PDB file of C-alpha atoms in Angstrom:
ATOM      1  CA  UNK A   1       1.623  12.151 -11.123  1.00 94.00           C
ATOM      2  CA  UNK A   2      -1.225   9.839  -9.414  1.00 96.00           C
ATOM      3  CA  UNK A   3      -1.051   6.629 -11.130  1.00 96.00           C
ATOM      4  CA  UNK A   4      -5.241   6.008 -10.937  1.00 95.00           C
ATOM      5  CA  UNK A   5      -5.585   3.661 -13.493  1.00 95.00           C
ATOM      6  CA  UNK A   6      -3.020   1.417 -12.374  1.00 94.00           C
ATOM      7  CA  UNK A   7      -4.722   1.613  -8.533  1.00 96.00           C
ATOM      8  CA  UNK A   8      -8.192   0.659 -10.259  1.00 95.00           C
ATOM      9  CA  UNK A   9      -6.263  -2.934 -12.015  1.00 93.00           C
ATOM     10  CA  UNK A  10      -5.614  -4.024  -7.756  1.00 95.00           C
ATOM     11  CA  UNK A  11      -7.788  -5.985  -5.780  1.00 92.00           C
ATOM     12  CA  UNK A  12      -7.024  -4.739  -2.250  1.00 95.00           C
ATOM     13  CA  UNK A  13      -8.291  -7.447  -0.156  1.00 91.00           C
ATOM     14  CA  UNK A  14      -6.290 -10.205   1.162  1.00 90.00           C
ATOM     15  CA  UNK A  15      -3.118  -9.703  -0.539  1.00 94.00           C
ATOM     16  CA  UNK A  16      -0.014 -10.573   1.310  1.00 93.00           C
ATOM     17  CA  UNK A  17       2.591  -7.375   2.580  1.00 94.00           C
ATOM     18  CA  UNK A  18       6.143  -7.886   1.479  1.00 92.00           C
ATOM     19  CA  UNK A  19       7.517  -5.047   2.964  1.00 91.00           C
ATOM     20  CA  UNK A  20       6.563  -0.597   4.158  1.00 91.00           C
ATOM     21  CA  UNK A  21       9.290   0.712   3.786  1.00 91.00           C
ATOM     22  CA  UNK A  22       8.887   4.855   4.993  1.00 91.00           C
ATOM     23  CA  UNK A  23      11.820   7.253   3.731  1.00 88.00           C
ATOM     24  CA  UNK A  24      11.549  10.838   5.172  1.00 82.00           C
ATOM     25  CA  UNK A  25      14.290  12.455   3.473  1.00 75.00           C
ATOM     26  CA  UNK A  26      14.518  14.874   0.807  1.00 68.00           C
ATOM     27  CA  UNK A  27      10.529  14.833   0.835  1.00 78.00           C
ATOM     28  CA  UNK A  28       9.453  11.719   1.833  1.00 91.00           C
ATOM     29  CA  UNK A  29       7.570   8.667   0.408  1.00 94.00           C
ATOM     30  CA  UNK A  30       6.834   5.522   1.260  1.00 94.00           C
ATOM     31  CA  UNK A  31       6.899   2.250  -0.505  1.00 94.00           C
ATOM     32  CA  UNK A  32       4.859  -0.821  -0.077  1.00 95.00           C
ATOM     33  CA  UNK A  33       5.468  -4.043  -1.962  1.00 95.00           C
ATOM     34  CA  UNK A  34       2.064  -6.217  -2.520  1.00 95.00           C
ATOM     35  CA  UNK A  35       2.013  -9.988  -3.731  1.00 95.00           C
ATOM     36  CA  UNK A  36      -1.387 -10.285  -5.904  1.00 94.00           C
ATOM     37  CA  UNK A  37      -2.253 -13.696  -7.271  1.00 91.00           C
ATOM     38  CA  UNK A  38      -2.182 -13.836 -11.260  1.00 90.00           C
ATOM     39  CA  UNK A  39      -4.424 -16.296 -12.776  1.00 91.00           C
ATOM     40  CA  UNK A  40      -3.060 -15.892 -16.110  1.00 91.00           C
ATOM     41  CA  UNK A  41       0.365 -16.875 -14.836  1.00 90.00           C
ATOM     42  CA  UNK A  42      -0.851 -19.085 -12.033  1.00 94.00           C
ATOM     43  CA  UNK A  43       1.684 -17.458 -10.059  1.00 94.00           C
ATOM     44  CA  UNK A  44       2.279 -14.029  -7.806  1.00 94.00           C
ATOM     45  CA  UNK A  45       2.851 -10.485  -9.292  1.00 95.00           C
ATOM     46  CA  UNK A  46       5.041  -8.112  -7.246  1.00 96.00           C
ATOM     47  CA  UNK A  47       3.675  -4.965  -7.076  1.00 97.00           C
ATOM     48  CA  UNK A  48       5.535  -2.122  -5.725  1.00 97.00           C
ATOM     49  CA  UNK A  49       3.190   0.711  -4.746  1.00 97.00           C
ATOM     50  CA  UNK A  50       5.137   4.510  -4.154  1.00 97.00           C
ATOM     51  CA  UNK A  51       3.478   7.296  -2.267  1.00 97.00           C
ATOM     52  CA  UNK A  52       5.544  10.190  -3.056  1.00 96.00           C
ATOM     53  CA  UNK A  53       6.182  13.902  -1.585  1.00 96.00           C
ATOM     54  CA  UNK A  54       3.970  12.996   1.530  1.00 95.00           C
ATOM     55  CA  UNK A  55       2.131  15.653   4.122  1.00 93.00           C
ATOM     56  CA  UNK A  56       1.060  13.251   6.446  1.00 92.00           C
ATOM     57  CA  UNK A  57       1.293   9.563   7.631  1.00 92.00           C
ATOM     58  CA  UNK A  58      -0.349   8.159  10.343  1.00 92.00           C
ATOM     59  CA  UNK A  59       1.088   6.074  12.169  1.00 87.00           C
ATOM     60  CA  UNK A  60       4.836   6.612  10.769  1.00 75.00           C
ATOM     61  CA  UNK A  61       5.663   2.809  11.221  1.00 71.00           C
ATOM     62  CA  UNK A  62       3.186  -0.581  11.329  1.00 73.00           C
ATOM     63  CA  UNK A  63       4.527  -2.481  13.763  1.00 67.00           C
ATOM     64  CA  UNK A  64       4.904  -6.733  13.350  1.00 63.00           C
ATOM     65  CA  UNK A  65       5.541  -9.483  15.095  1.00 59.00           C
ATOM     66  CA  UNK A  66       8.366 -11.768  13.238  1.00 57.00           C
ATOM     67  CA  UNK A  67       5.397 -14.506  12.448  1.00 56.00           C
ATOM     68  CA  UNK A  68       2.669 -12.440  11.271  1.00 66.00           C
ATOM     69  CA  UNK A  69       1.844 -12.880   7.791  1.00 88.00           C
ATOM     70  CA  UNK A  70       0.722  -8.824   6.868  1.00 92.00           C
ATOM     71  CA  UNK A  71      -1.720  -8.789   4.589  1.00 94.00           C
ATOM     72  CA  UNK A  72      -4.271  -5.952   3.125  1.00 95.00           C
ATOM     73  CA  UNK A  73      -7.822  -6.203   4.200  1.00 95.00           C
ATOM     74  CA  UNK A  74      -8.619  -2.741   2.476  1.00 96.00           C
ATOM     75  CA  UNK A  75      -7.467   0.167   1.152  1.00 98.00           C
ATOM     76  CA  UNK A  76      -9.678   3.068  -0.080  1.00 97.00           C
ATOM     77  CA  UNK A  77      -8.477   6.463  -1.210  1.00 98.00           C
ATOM     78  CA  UNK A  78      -9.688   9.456  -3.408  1.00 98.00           C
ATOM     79  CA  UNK A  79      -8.345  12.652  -4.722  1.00 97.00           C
ATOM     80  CA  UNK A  80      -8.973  16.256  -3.982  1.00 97.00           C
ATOM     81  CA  UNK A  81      -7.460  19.649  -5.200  1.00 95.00           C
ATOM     82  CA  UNK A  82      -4.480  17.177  -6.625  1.00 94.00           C
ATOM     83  CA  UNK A  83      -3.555  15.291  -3.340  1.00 97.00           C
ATOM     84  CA  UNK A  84      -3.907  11.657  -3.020  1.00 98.00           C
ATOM     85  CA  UNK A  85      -6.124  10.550  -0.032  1.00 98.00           C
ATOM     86  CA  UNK A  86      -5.782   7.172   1.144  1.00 98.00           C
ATOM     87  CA  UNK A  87      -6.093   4.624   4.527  1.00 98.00           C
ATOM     88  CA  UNK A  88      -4.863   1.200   4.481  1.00 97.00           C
ATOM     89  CA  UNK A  89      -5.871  -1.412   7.057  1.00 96.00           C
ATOM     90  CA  UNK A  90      -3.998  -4.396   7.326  1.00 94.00           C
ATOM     91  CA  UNK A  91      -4.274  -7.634   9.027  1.00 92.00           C
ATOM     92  CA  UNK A  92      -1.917  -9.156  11.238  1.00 89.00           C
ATOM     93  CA  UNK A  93      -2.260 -13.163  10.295  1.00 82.00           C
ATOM     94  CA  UNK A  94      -4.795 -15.270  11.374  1.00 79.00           C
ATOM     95  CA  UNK A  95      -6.666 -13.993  14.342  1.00 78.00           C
ATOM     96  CA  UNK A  96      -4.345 -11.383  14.688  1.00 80.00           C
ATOM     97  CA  UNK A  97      -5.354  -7.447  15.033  1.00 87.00           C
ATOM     98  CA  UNK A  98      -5.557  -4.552  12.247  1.00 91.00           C
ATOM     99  CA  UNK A  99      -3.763  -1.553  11.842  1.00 92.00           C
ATOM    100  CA  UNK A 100      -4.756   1.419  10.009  1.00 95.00           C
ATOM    101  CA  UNK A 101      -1.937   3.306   7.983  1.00 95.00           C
ATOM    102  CA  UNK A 102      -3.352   7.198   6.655  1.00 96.00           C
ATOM    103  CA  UNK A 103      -1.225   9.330   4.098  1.00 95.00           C
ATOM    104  CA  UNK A 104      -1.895  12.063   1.803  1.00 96.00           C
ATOM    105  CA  UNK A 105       0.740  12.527  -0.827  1.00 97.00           C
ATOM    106  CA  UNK A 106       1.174  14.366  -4.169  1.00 97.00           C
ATOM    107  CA  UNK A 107       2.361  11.220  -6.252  1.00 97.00           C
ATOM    108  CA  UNK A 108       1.374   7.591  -6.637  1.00 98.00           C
ATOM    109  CA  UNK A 109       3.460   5.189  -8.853  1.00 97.00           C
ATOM    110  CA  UNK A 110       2.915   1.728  -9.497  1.00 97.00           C
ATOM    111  CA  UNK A 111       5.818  -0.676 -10.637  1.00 96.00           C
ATOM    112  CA  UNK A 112       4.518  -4.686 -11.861  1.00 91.00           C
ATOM    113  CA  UNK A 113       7.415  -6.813 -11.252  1.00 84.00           C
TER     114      UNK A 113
END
């Protein structure tokens, strides 16, 4: 299942990274856990975002410094012949560089927290 509608109600710009975690085993997935700013609450939403049964990632691990604050600048994706398509590029705090992540995956799940 690719969770589409729930990837159209995210803003993917400046939202703060709380953690990529990448799991290889039995067929891999990787999870990424977004903090998006809820004015109705006037508070932070955890989202967690799954990409399931991967074929590729690229680069397998984003690499930090302990002080950076991660954050997505972008992440655009699409879906052919039932595979998810997507690129993330984060920013590494202020001034700091970007880093792409690519994946293509048969499954995207969305969990609100």
């Amino acid at each position: 299942m690719i969770d589409l509608a729930g990837l159209e109600t995210i803003e993917f710009h400046d939202v703060r990274v709380g953690r990529i975690d990448y799991n290889e085993e039995p067929l891999g997935n990787i999870e990424i856990e977004i903090f998006q700013w809820n004015e109705e609450v006037n508070d932070y939403i955890i989202i967690l975002l799954v990409f399931g049964e991967l074929s590729r990632v690229m680069p397998q691990s984003i690499s930090c410094k302990e002080n950076d604050e991660l954050k997505v600048y972008s992440f655009d994706y699409y879906v052919e012949d039932e595979l998810f398509y997507g690129e993330f590029t984060f920013l590494h705090g202020i001034g700091g560089h970007s880093s792409t992540l690519e994946l293509v995956c048969k499954s995207v799940i969305i969990e609100f927290k």
